[in-house]
GROMACS .gro file of C-alpha atoms in nm:
model
  502
    1UNK     CA    1  -0.005   0.015  -0.022
    2UNK     CA    2   0.276   0.231   0.094
    3UNK     CA    3   0.441   0.136  -0.244
    4UNK     CA    4   0.117   0.240  -0.413
    5UNK     CA    5   0.101   0.571  -0.257
    6UNK     CA    6   0.459   0.638  -0.335
    7UNK     CA    7   0.439   0.524  -0.703
    8UNK     CA    8   0.124   0.788  -0.695
    9UNK     CA    9   0.321   1.044  -0.521
   10UNK     CA   10   0.597   1.005  -0.772
   11UNK     CA   11   0.365   1.033  -1.072
   12UNK     CA   12   0.218   1.341  -0.922
   13UNK     CA   13   0.536   1.493  -0.882
   14UNK     CA   14   0.675   1.405  -1.249
   15UNK     CA   15   0.327   1.527  -1.374
   16UNK     CA   16   0.376   1.846  -1.180
   17UNK     CA   17   0.753   1.876  -1.288
   18UNK     CA   18   0.607   1.816  -1.663
   19UNK     CA   19   0.360   2.108  -1.623
   20UNK     CA   20   0.623   2.344  -1.469
   21UNK     CA   21   0.851   2.250  -1.755
   22UNK     CA   22   0.580   2.333  -2.038
   23UNK     CA   23   0.466   2.649  -1.839
   24UNK     CA   24   0.881   2.750  -1.874
   25UNK     CA   25   0.892   2.643  -2.220
   26UNK     CA   26   0.599   2.842  -2.346
   27UNK     CA   27   0.712   3.148  -2.116
   28UNK     CA   28   1.042   3.096  -2.268
   29UNK     CA   29   0.903   3.091  -2.627
   30UNK     CA   30   0.655   3.382  -2.585
   31UNK     CA   31   0.969   3.607  -2.471
   32UNK     CA   32   1.163   3.471  -2.781
   33UNK     CA   33   0.862   3.538  -3.012
   34UNK     CA   34   0.785   3.875  -2.863
   35UNK     CA   35   1.147   3.990  -2.949
   36UNK     CA   36   1.177   3.842  -3.289
   37UNK     CA   37   0.822   3.969  -3.333
   38UNK     CA   38   0.873   4.299  -3.187
   39UNK     CA   39   0.588   4.569  -3.297
   40UNK     CA   40   0.670   4.912  -3.439
   41UNK     CA   41   0.712   5.160  -3.167
   42UNK     CA   42   0.444   5.463  -3.135
   43UNK     CA   43   0.273   5.667  -2.859
   44UNK     CA   44   0.106   5.483  -2.576
   45UNK     CA   45  -0.248   5.388  -2.629
   46UNK     CA   46  -0.530   5.444  -2.384
   47UNK     CA   47  -0.767   5.209  -2.317
   48UNK     CA   48  -1.059   5.204  -2.561
   49UNK     CA   49  -0.977   5.533  -2.703
   50UNK     CA   50  -0.616   5.460  -2.832
   51UNK     CA   51  -0.420   5.745  -2.942
   52UNK     CA   52  -0.724   5.961  -3.049
   53UNK     CA   53  -0.682   6.236  -2.776
   54UNK     CA   54  -0.304   6.266  -2.957
   55UNK     CA   55  -0.404   6.303  -3.291
   56UNK     CA   56  -0.553   6.597  -3.479
   57UNK     CA   57  -0.792   6.439  -3.699
   58UNK     CA   58  -0.837   6.755  -3.895
   59UNK     CA   59  -0.455   6.778  -4.008
   60UNK     CA   60  -0.413   6.380  -3.956
   61UNK     CA   61  -0.120   6.361  -4.255
   62UNK     CA   62   0.082   6.656  -4.065
   63UNK     CA   63   0.023   6.527  -3.760
   64UNK     CA   64   0.135   6.173  -3.852
   65UNK     CA   65   0.437   6.315  -4.042
   66UNK     CA   66   0.548   6.530  -3.724
   67UNK     CA   67   0.511   6.168  -3.513
   68UNK     CA   68   0.742   6.044  -3.749
   69UNK     CA   69   1.024   6.242  -3.657
   70UNK     CA   70   0.965   6.094  -3.306
   71UNK     CA   71   0.917   5.754  -3.378
   72UNK     CA   72   1.089   5.657  -3.705
   73UNK     CA   73   0.998   5.569  -4.040
   74UNK     CA   74   0.766   5.257  -3.936
   75UNK     CA   75   0.536   5.343  -3.632
   76UNK     CA   76   0.189   5.255  -3.513
   77UNK     CA   77  -0.107   5.448  -3.354
   78UNK     CA   78  -0.460   5.331  -3.226
   79UNK     CA   79  -0.752   5.473  -3.370
   80UNK     CA   80  -0.984   5.390  -3.075
   81UNK     CA   81  -0.902   4.968  -3.048
   82UNK     CA   82  -0.759   4.968  -3.385
   83UNK     CA   83  -0.406   4.989  -3.481
   84UNK     CA   84  -0.262   5.132  -3.776
   85UNK     CA   85   0.091   5.112  -3.890
   86UNK     CA   86   0.223   5.447  -4.043
   87UNK     CA   87   0.500   5.421  -4.348
   88UNK     CA   88   0.735   5.746  -4.349
   89UNK     CA   89   0.995   5.810  -4.591
   90UNK     CA   90   1.075   5.719  -4.943
   91UNK     CA   91   1.295   5.447  -4.845
   92UNK     CA   92   1.048   5.234  -4.642
   93UNK     CA   93   0.712   5.340  -4.861
   94UNK     CA   94   0.925   5.203  -5.163
   95UNK     CA   95   1.036   4.906  -4.970
   96UNK     CA   96   0.659   4.816  -4.866
   97UNK     CA   97   0.450   4.946  -5.192
   98UNK     CA   98   0.727   4.816  -5.426
   99UNK     CA   99   0.974   4.579  -5.322
  100UNK     CA  100   0.680   4.393  -5.083
  101UNK     CA  101   0.420   4.471  -5.333
  102UNK     CA  102   0.218   4.150  -5.295
  103UNK     CA  103   0.191   4.170  -4.889
  104UNK     CA  104   0.105   4.542  -4.923
  105UNK     CA  105  -0.148   4.554  -5.232
  106UNK     CA  106  -0.472   4.495  -5.047
  107UNK     CA  107  -0.709   4.800  -4.944
  108UNK     CA  108  -0.817   4.884  -4.626
  109UNK     CA  109  -1.200   4.869  -4.636
  110UNK     CA  110  -1.271   5.108  -4.348
  111UNK     CA  111  -1.662   5.156  -4.261
  112UNK     CA  112  -1.694   5.451  -4.442
  113UNK     CA  113  -1.526   5.306  -4.767
  114UNK     CA  114  -1.745   5.000  -4.733
  115UNK     CA  115  -2.082   5.201  -4.705
  116UNK     CA  116  -1.960   5.434  -5.006
  117UNK     CA  117  -1.866   5.168  -5.244
  118UNK     CA  118  -1.975   4.814  -5.108
  119UNK     CA  119  -1.652   4.675  -5.199
  120UNK     CA  120  -1.730   4.662  -5.591
  121UNK     CA  121  -1.572   4.890  -5.842
  122UNK     CA  122  -1.192   4.935  -5.869
  123UNK     CA  123  -1.041   5.203  -5.615
  124UNK     CA  124  -1.218   5.068  -5.285
  125UNK     CA  125  -1.231   4.666  -5.340
  126UNK     CA  126  -1.025   4.373  -5.300
  127UNK     CA  127  -0.950   4.031  -5.409
  128UNK     CA  128  -1.045   3.855  -5.784
  129UNK     CA  129  -1.299   4.110  -5.842
  130UNK     CA  130  -1.060   4.406  -5.811
  131UNK     CA  131  -0.791   4.240  -6.030
  132UNK     CA  132  -1.060   4.174  -6.294
  133UNK     CA  133  -1.201   4.512  -6.276
  134UNK     CA  134  -0.867   4.688  -6.271
  135UNK     CA  135  -0.735   4.491  -6.573
  136UNK     CA  136  -1.058   4.549  -6.767
  137UNK     CA  137  -1.049   4.963  -6.692
  138UNK     CA  138  -0.660   4.951  -6.782
  139UNK     CA  139  -0.690   4.776  -7.100
  140UNK     CA  140  -1.034   4.920  -7.210
  141UNK     CA  141  -0.909   5.284  -7.145
  142UNK     CA  142  -0.600   5.203  -7.323
  143UNK     CA  143  -0.792   5.086  -7.619
  144UNK     CA  144  -0.986   5.443  -7.622
  145UNK     CA  145  -0.663   5.572  -7.639
  146UNK     CA  146  -0.570   5.671  -7.269
  147UNK     CA  147  -0.249   5.837  -7.252
  148UNK     CA  148  -0.204   5.834  -7.657
  149UNK     CA  149  -0.299   6.014  -7.928
  150UNK     CA  150  -0.658   5.993  -7.928
  151UNK     CA  151  -0.674   6.099  -7.544
  152UNK     CA  152  -0.436   6.407  -7.659
  153UNK     CA  153  -0.686   6.530  -7.924
  154UNK     CA  154  -0.945   6.515  -7.650
  155UNK     CA  155  -0.742   6.714  -7.423
  156UNK     CA  156  -0.645   6.984  -7.709
  157UNK     CA  157  -1.015   7.011  -7.764
  158UNK     CA  158  -1.084   7.097  -7.422
  159UNK     CA  159  -0.833   7.319  -7.394
  160UNK     CA  160  -0.951   7.514  -7.651
  161UNK     CA  161  -1.266   7.523  -7.449
  162UNK     CA  162  -1.099   7.633  -7.145
  163UNK     CA  163  -0.879   7.928  -7.333
  164UNK     CA  164  -1.226   8.069  -7.429
  165UNK     CA  165  -1.371   8.043  -7.105
  166UNK     CA  166  -1.078   8.231  -6.940
  167UNK     CA  167  -1.078   8.494  -7.205
  168UNK     CA  168  -1.464   8.620  -7.142
  169UNK     CA  169  -1.323   8.758  -6.815
  170UNK     CA  170  -1.082   8.977  -6.990
  171UNK     CA  171  -0.801   9.009  -6.741
  172UNK     CA  172  -1.024   9.076  -6.473
  173UNK     CA  173  -0.996   8.875  -6.147
  174UNK     CA  174  -1.191   8.553  -6.135
  175UNK     CA  175  -1.196   8.228  -5.953
  176UNK     CA  176  -1.061   7.965  -6.209
  177UNK     CA  177  -1.124   7.665  -6.008
  178UNK     CA  178  -1.454   7.560  -6.131
  179UNK     CA  179  -1.353   7.597  -6.521
  180UNK     CA  180  -1.041   7.374  -6.453
  181UNK     CA  181  -1.264   7.111  -6.292
  182UNK     CA  182  -1.524   7.117  -6.596
  183UNK     CA  183  -1.235   7.072  -6.804
  184UNK     CA  184  -1.071   6.768  -6.661
  185UNK     CA  185  -1.411   6.636  -6.576
  186UNK     CA  186  -1.505   6.649  -6.963
  187UNK     CA  187  -1.188   6.435  -7.072
  188UNK     CA  188  -1.283   6.171  -6.832
  189UNK     CA  189  -1.647   6.197  -6.940
  190UNK     CA  190  -1.550   6.162  -7.305
  191UNK     CA  191  -1.381   5.805  -7.210
  192UNK     CA  192  -1.672   5.704  -6.957
  193UNK     CA  193  -1.968   5.841  -7.139
  194UNK     CA  194  -1.864   5.894  -7.496
  195UNK     CA  195  -1.934   6.262  -7.517
  196UNK     CA  196  -1.832   6.628  -7.336
  197UNK     CA  197  -2.062   6.843  -7.150
  198UNK     CA  198  -2.101   7.245  -7.194
  199UNK     CA  199  -1.995   7.430  -6.884
  200UNK     CA  200  -2.317   7.557  -6.853
  201UNK     CA  201  -2.497   7.175  -6.855
  202UNK     CA  202  -2.658   7.105  -6.518
  203UNK     CA  203  -2.546   6.735  -6.495
  204UNK     CA  204  -2.185   6.856  -6.537
  205UNK     CA  205  -2.226   7.139  -6.280
  206UNK     CA  206  -2.417   6.929  -6.030
  207UNK     CA  207  -2.162   6.609  -6.050
  208UNK     CA  208  -1.873   6.865  -6.024
  209UNK     CA  209  -2.032   7.034  -5.719
  210UNK     CA  210  -2.150   6.703  -5.560
  211UNK     CA  211  -1.803   6.522  -5.613
  212UNK     CA  212  -1.554   6.806  -5.470
  213UNK     CA  213  -1.804   6.817  -5.148
  214UNK     CA  214  -1.762   6.440  -5.107
  215UNK     CA  215  -1.394   6.445  -5.158
  216UNK     CA  216  -1.405   6.732  -4.861
  217UNK     CA  217  -1.649   6.528  -4.633
  218UNK     CA  218  -1.447   6.184  -4.682
  219UNK     CA  219  -1.147   6.363  -4.515
  220UNK     CA  220  -1.332   6.505  -4.242
  221UNK     CA  221  -1.280   6.442  -3.885
  222UNK     CA  222  -1.633   6.310  -3.810
  223UNK     CA  223  -1.638   6.083  -4.091
  224UNK     CA  224  -1.281   5.948  -3.959
  225UNK     CA  225  -1.438   5.929  -3.625
  226UNK     CA  226  -1.743   5.694  -3.782
  227UNK     CA  227  -1.492   5.462  -3.920
  228UNK     CA  228  -1.462   5.318  -3.553
  229UNK     CA  229  -1.744   5.442  -3.406
  230UNK     CA  230  -2.000   5.361  -3.638
  231UNK     CA  231  -2.311   5.384  -3.445
  232UNK     CA  232  -2.277   5.740  -3.419
  233UNK     CA  233  -2.316   5.776  -3.789
  234UNK     CA  234  -2.696   5.901  -3.785
  235UNK     CA  235  -2.576   6.161  -3.527
  236UNK     CA  236  -2.283   6.282  -3.763
  237UNK     CA  237  -2.438   6.567  -3.989
  238UNK     CA  238  -2.087   6.499  -4.253
  239UNK     CA  239  -2.182   6.157  -4.277
  240UNK     CA  240  -2.546   6.169  -4.377
  241UNK     CA  241  -2.462   6.433  -4.612
  242UNK     CA  242  -2.186   6.218  -4.781
  243UNK     CA  243  -2.452   5.917  -4.768
  244UNK     CA  244  -2.687   6.162  -4.966
  245UNK     CA  245  -2.403   6.269  -5.217
  246UNK     CA  246  -2.296   5.930  -5.294
  247UNK     CA  247  -2.716   5.809  -5.352
  248UNK     CA  248  -2.724   6.139  -5.559
  249UNK     CA  249  -2.443   6.056  -5.757
  250UNK     CA  250  -2.529   5.680  -5.831
  251UNK     CA  251  -2.861   5.806  -5.933
  252UNK     CA  252  -2.721   6.023  -6.190
  253UNK     CA  253  -2.498   5.762  -6.325
  254UNK     CA  254  -2.737   5.503  -6.338
  255UNK     CA  255  -2.918   5.741  -6.565
  256UNK     CA  256  -2.611   5.785  -6.816
  257UNK     CA  257  -2.589   5.369  -6.796
  258UNK     CA  258  -2.952   5.346  -6.878
  259UNK     CA  259  -2.941   5.591  -7.178
  260UNK     CA  260  -2.640   5.445  -7.330
  261UNK     CA  261  -2.826   5.077  -7.291
  262UNK     CA  262  -3.099   5.193  -7.510
  263UNK     CA  263  -2.855   5.295  -7.775
  264UNK     CA  264  -2.600   5.011  -7.752
  265UNK     CA  265  -2.447   4.863  -8.055
  266UNK     CA  266  -2.234   4.587  -8.008
  267UNK     CA  267  -2.052   4.648  -8.326
  268UNK     CA  268  -1.955   5.031  -8.225
  269UNK     CA  269  -1.792   5.061  -7.895
  270UNK     CA  270  -1.836   5.433  -7.805
  271UNK     CA  271  -1.723   5.444  -7.449
  272UNK     CA  272  -1.604   5.259  -7.121
  273UNK     CA  273  -1.981   5.173  -7.030
  274UNK     CA  274  -2.024   5.043  -7.395
  275UNK     CA  275  -1.705   4.792  -7.358
  276UNK     CA  276  -1.829   4.671  -7.007
  277UNK     CA  277  -2.204   4.649  -7.148
  278UNK     CA  278  -2.062   4.458  -7.441
  279UNK     CA  279  -1.830   4.209  -7.241
  280UNK     CA  280  -2.136   4.142  -6.988
  281UNK     CA  281  -2.368   4.036  -7.234
  282UNK     CA  282  -2.094   3.816  -7.430
  283UNK     CA  283  -2.025   3.652  -7.110
  284UNK     CA  284  -2.391   3.609  -7.049
  285UNK     CA  285  -2.434   3.446  -7.389
  286UNK     CA  286  -2.145   3.183  -7.294
  287UNK     CA  287  -2.317   3.113  -6.980
  288UNK     CA  288  -1.990   3.194  -6.779
  289UNK     CA  289  -2.086   3.152  -6.388
  290UNK     CA  290  -1.966   3.386  -6.141
  291UNK     CA  291  -1.901   3.662  -6.365
  292UNK     CA  292  -1.737   4.009  -6.179
  293UNK     CA  293  -1.922   4.193  -6.502
  294UNK     CA  294  -2.231   4.271  -6.275
  295UNK     CA  295  -2.433   4.612  -6.303
  296UNK     CA  296  -2.279   4.694  -5.935
  297UNK     CA  297  -1.921   4.684  -6.049
  298UNK     CA  298  -2.009   4.879  -6.365
  299UNK     CA  299  -2.186   5.159  -6.132
  300UNK     CA  300  -1.901   5.177  -5.882
  301UNK     CA  301  -1.614   5.173  -6.149
  302UNK     CA  302  -1.754   5.448  -6.335
  303UNK     CA  303  -1.799   5.641  -6.002
  304UNK     CA  304  -1.430   5.560  -5.909
  305UNK     CA  305  -1.297   5.666  -6.241
  306UNK     CA  306  -1.499   5.977  -6.280
  307UNK     CA  307  -1.447   6.137  -5.925
  308UNK     CA  308  -1.077   5.999  -5.917
  309UNK     CA  309  -1.018   6.121  -6.287
  310UNK     CA  310  -1.164   6.482  -6.209
  311UNK     CA  311  -1.047   6.590  -5.896
  312UNK     CA  312  -0.675   6.508  -5.863
  313UNK     CA  313  -0.582   6.660  -6.204
  314UNK     CA  314  -0.805   6.963  -6.173
  315UNK     CA  315  -0.688   7.025  -5.799
  316UNK     CA  316  -0.314   7.003  -5.941
  317UNK     CA  317  -0.376   7.245  -6.207
  318UNK     CA  318  -0.542   7.457  -5.967
  319UNK     CA  319  -0.241   7.483  -5.727
  320UNK     CA  320  -0.012   7.504  -6.037
  321UNK     CA  321  -0.166   7.837  -6.162
  322UNK     CA  322  -0.135   7.989  -5.795
  323UNK     CA  323   0.223   7.894  -5.781
  324UNK     CA  324   0.271   8.088  -6.080
  325UNK     CA  325   0.098   8.389  -5.957
  326UNK     CA  326   0.309   8.336  -5.626
  327UNK     CA  327   0.641   8.310  -5.831
  328UNK     CA  328   0.622   8.512  -6.124
  329UNK     CA  329   1.002   8.461  -6.191
  330UNK     CA  330   0.918   8.106  -6.269
  331UNK     CA  331   0.608   8.182  -6.464
  332UNK     CA  332   0.846   8.387  -6.677
  333UNK     CA  333   1.102   8.104  -6.755
  334UNK     CA  334   0.817   7.898  -6.867
  335UNK     CA  335   0.667   8.123  -7.134
  336UNK     CA  336   1.019   8.212  -7.236
  337UNK     CA  337   1.075   7.800  -7.307
  338UNK     CA  338   0.746   7.778  -7.456
  339UNK     CA  339   0.779   8.087  -7.704
  340UNK     CA  340   1.116   7.985  -7.812
  341UNK     CA  341   1.028   7.614  -7.856
  342UNK     CA  342   0.642   7.632  -7.972
  343UNK     CA  343   0.569   7.965  -8.074
  344UNK     CA  344   0.192   8.072  -8.122
  345UNK     CA  345   0.114   7.699  -8.264
  346UNK     CA  346  -0.096   7.438  -8.018
  347UNK     CA  347   0.138   7.266  -7.785
  348UNK     CA  348   0.153   6.856  -7.841
  349UNK     CA  349   0.260   6.598  -7.613
  350UNK     CA  350   0.553   6.531  -7.862
  351UNK     CA  351   0.688   6.887  -7.735
  352UNK     CA  352   0.766   6.791  -7.372
  353UNK     CA  353   1.111   6.636  -7.460
  354UNK     CA  354   1.171   6.970  -7.568
  355UNK     CA  355   1.037   7.184  -7.292
  356UNK     CA  356   1.230   7.079  -6.953
  357UNK     CA  357   1.164   7.376  -6.757
  358UNK     CA  358   0.794   7.359  -6.835
  359UNK     CA  359   0.791   6.988  -6.731
  360UNK     CA  360   1.005   7.052  -6.418
  361UNK     CA  361   0.775   7.299  -6.326
  362UNK     CA  362   0.466   7.078  -6.357
  363UNK     CA  363   0.656   6.827  -6.145
  364UNK     CA  364   0.741   7.045  -5.919
  365UNK     CA  365   0.405   7.178  -5.857
  366UNK     CA  366   0.262   6.799  -5.813
  367UNK     CA  367   0.534   6.747  -5.551
  368UNK     CA  368   0.494   7.085  -5.345
  369UNK     CA  369   0.123   7.063  -5.365
  370UNK     CA  370   0.095   6.683  -5.193
  371UNK     CA  371  -0.256   6.679  -5.283
  372UNK     CA  372  -0.304   6.320  -5.147
  373UNK     CA  373  -0.065   6.307  -4.836
  374UNK     CA  374  -0.145   5.962  -4.708
  375UNK     CA  375  -0.267   5.791  -4.990
  376UNK     CA  376  -0.547   5.573  -4.955
  377UNK     CA  377  -0.496   5.300  -4.672
  378UNK     CA  378  -0.362   4.982  -4.761
  379UNK     CA  379  -0.380   4.637  -4.558
  380UNK     CA  380  -0.134   4.359  -4.520
  381UNK     CA  381  -0.268   4.055  -4.710
  382UNK     CA  382  -0.040   3.820  -4.481
  383UNK     CA  383   0.194   3.848  -4.198
  384UNK     CA  384   0.497   4.064  -4.274
  385UNK     CA  385   0.841   4.185  -4.128
  386UNK     CA  386   0.919   4.550  -4.231
  387UNK     CA  387   1.241   4.684  -4.121
  388UNK     CA  388   1.271   4.439  -3.841
  389UNK     CA  389   0.904   4.513  -3.718
  390UNK     CA  390   0.629   4.248  -3.725
  391UNK     CA  391   0.325   4.333  -3.884
  392UNK     CA  392  -0.001   4.114  -3.894
  393UNK     CA  393  -0.239   4.012  -4.164
  394UNK     CA  394  -0.495   4.242  -4.180
  395UNK     CA  395  -0.310   4.545  -4.016
  396UNK     CA  396  -0.436   4.908  -4.176
  397UNK     CA  397  -0.133   5.074  -4.346
  398UNK     CA  398  -0.072   5.435  -4.404
  399UNK     CA  399   0.176   5.522  -4.655
  400UNK     CA  400   0.261   5.883  -4.605
  401UNK     CA  401   0.330   6.021  -4.954
  402UNK     CA  402   0.393   6.370  -4.806
  403UNK     CA  403   0.686   6.184  -4.601
  404UNK     CA  404   0.809   6.099  -4.962
  405UNK     CA  405   0.763   6.411  -5.151
  406UNK     CA  406   0.902   6.621  -4.863
  407UNK     CA  407   1.184   6.373  -4.758
  408UNK     CA  408   1.499   6.576  -4.673
  409UNK     CA  409   1.712   6.290  -4.774
  410UNK     CA  410   1.570   6.284  -5.115
  411UNK     CA  411   1.533   6.651  -5.194
  412UNK     CA  412   1.789   6.948  -5.182
  413UNK     CA  413   1.499   7.205  -5.089
  414UNK     CA  414   1.168   7.005  -4.999
  415UNK     CA  415   0.989   7.264  -4.813
  416UNK     CA  416   1.039   7.546  -5.114
  417UNK     CA  417   0.883   7.563  -5.461
  418UNK     CA  418   1.206   7.473  -5.642
  419UNK     CA  419   1.166   7.338  -6.023
  420UNK     CA  420   1.561   7.259  -5.997
  421UNK     CA  421   1.451   6.931  -5.821
  422UNK     CA  422   1.386   6.812  -6.170
  423UNK     CA  423   1.662   6.976  -6.365
  424UNK     CA  424   2.041   6.869  -6.411
  425UNK     CA  425   2.301   7.087  -6.429
  426UNK     CA  426   2.268   7.125  -6.785
  427UNK     CA  427   1.898   7.178  -6.749
  428UNK     CA  428   1.750   6.904  -6.899
  429UNK     CA  429   1.472   6.726  -6.719
  430UNK     CA  430   1.560   6.436  -6.486
  431UNK     CA  431   1.343   6.218  -6.303
  432UNK     CA  432   1.315   6.153  -5.916
  433UNK     CA  433   1.239   5.809  -5.793
  434UNK     CA  434   1.087   5.995  -5.461
  435UNK     CA  435   0.834   6.175  -5.692
  436UNK     CA  436   0.527   5.920  -5.602
  437UNK     CA  437   0.210   6.149  -5.625
  438UNK     CA  438   0.047   5.858  -5.805
  439UNK     CA  439   0.144   5.630  -5.512
  440UNK     CA  440   0.344   5.344  -5.629
  441UNK     CA  441   0.305   4.942  -5.672
  442UNK     CA  442  -0.027   4.750  -5.757
  443UNK     CA  443  -0.235   5.024  -5.595
  444UNK     CA  444  -0.049   5.312  -5.805
  445UNK     CA  445  -0.320   5.553  -6.015
  446UNK     CA  446  -0.469   5.353  -6.284
  447UNK     CA  447  -0.511   5.688  -6.485
  448UNK     CA  448  -0.149   5.796  -6.458
  449UNK     CA  449  -0.072   5.833  -6.805
  450UNK     CA  450  -0.364   6.018  -6.888
  451UNK     CA  451  -0.342   6.273  -6.574
  452UNK     CA  452   0.023   6.329  -6.671
  453UNK     CA  453  -0.050   6.395  -7.016
  454UNK     CA  454  -0.357   6.661  -6.899
  455UNK     CA  455  -0.105   6.841  -6.643
  456UNK     CA  456   0.117   6.896  -6.946
  457UNK     CA  457  -0.109   6.994  -7.241
  458UNK     CA  458  -0.355   7.211  -7.005
  459UNK     CA  459  -0.113   7.367  -6.841
  460UNK     CA  460   0.129   7.450  -7.107
  461UNK     CA  461  -0.182   7.595  -7.317
  462UNK     CA  462  -0.272   7.773  -7.039
  463UNK     CA  463   0.073   7.967  -7.014
  464UNK     CA  464   0.101   7.986  -7.384
  465UNK     CA  465  -0.231   8.235  -7.386
  466UNK     CA  466  -0.206   8.390  -7.054
  467UNK     CA  467  -0.004   8.571  -6.738
  468UNK     CA  468  -0.138   8.443  -6.427
  469UNK     CA  469  -0.113   8.743  -6.180
  470UNK     CA  470  -0.291   8.829  -5.817
  471UNK     CA  471  -0.574   9.069  -5.844
  472UNK     CA  472  -0.477   9.427  -5.779
  473UNK     CA  473  -0.398   9.544  -5.451
  474UNK     CA  474  -0.318   9.159  -5.347
  475UNK     CA  475   0.075   9.126  -5.280
  476UNK     CA  476   0.231   8.773  -5.326
  477UNK     CA  477   0.259   8.755  -4.973
  478UNK     CA  478  -0.106   8.751  -4.899
  479UNK     CA  479  -0.187   8.466  -5.107
  480UNK     CA  480  -0.299   8.217  -4.882
  481UNK     CA  481  -0.134   7.870  -4.977
  482UNK     CA  482  -0.284   7.676  -4.687
  483UNK     CA  483  -0.489   7.409  -4.820
  484UNK     CA  484  -0.870   7.293  -4.789
  485UNK     CA  485  -0.817   6.963  -4.610
  486UNK     CA  486  -1.043   6.672  -4.719
  487UNK     CA  487  -0.937   6.338  -4.898
  488UNK     CA  488  -0.741   6.563  -5.134
  489UNK     CA  489  -0.570   6.859  -5.012
  490UNK     CA  490  -0.722   7.154  -5.243
  491UNK     CA  491  -0.663   7.558  -5.267
  492UNK     CA  492  -0.882   7.793  -5.092
  493UNK     CA  493  -1.122   7.957  -5.329
  494UNK     CA  494  -0.915   8.243  -5.464
  495UNK     CA  495  -0.911   8.464  -5.756
  496UNK     CA  496  -0.637   8.532  -6.020
  497UNK     CA  497  -0.639   8.735  -6.317
  498UNK     CA  498  -0.578   8.567  -6.653
  499UNK     CA  499  -0.398   8.852  -6.878
  500UNK     CA  500  -0.365   8.782  -7.231
  501UNK     CA  501  -0.032   8.713  -7.403
  502UNK     CA  502   0.054   8.957  -7.675
   0.00000   0.00000   0.00000
């Protein structure tokens, strides 16, 4: 009996020792794992609220840029209970978006993004549907001449209309932002809908005004708060206004799609919508199952491309003309080069290689304006290690494009408007690796080639015909270059004079 008790005690002791070893081993592994999988640094979060009280949601991009100087190029902040990893500086943004593109290519679908887009379309979608819609959009827009001769003619035609619009003011001060937005909207309208609109057309006026408000609301503090406290939605005026804008936009685009359906001819493809409808019809005839060519993807793809194709290019042009009025000596050099190389004839895209200073000024306007300072948020598609920090699958990623375009290790004078950033010692145009206004990697702007062509042709044509000056009595120091913060950074509405060139 004693032997049994002894054996039993020994068994218990051995079992206890085994458990203790397991606990010790697990503890050791946990410590080792935490050292190996160290998370990015960042400000200490509060329970439930995270770092909300330490963040300026009205100027979040600048706030995060400032934090990067304390915590380094890879750090994390908490929006309520949600952790977000911020990437700052050219080196680390390129490493993530380009060198580790597969791991960082997914789009973070915030609460606001989901209710705006329902994960359809191109910009705010993921997975096979996103890949297919992106491929279709790229090939279709190329077929319609995006970035090629066909789109060049569309832009030139629109620049003629824009110049006529400016001429009506006969050198008097006016707000050029509306006409610039109509012009860029008409370029994407020609590709999407197969037609342009007169600047007095109620449709284009409503769409442009509504889209500009939508862009502003999406970057507002209250909509960002909605993303992590969604039950507040009905009490947030900006959120309810945003939802109304999106419903109105969807209704307008549905009308256009319905009109094009009525006159659809499979033998004569007129625009992006026609191409989508023809593809959808062909797939239905072939009885292909689980096709991504559904009405929802068409609707949201058109909305995505229309808004993105209008806003960013128009906003960049607004900034570029303000810079010309603010820094007239740069404007003088652009006009001297245009006069010497092009003369009075219509500027063409092939002239760009012979207009290095004009090209440099356009690129510097894009860099300095920094209109998409945070890009759109990404998310990791798998566990990943970046600069020694472990980032879990599904973590939201904020690539700070402002930290790339203003990277002090990449630009000689990042906080000054300096076209020499894009010129070598002989005055020839040079490309810069840290020039990322269109983002980079698999989520880079789909319409980059079109936007680059628009910026060059519109800007050069306008500078051929007009000298942009401040209104009488307004000095260059009084010109306000502080942006209106939204999803993009737009200039405040300000008047300029467009004085005709002799």
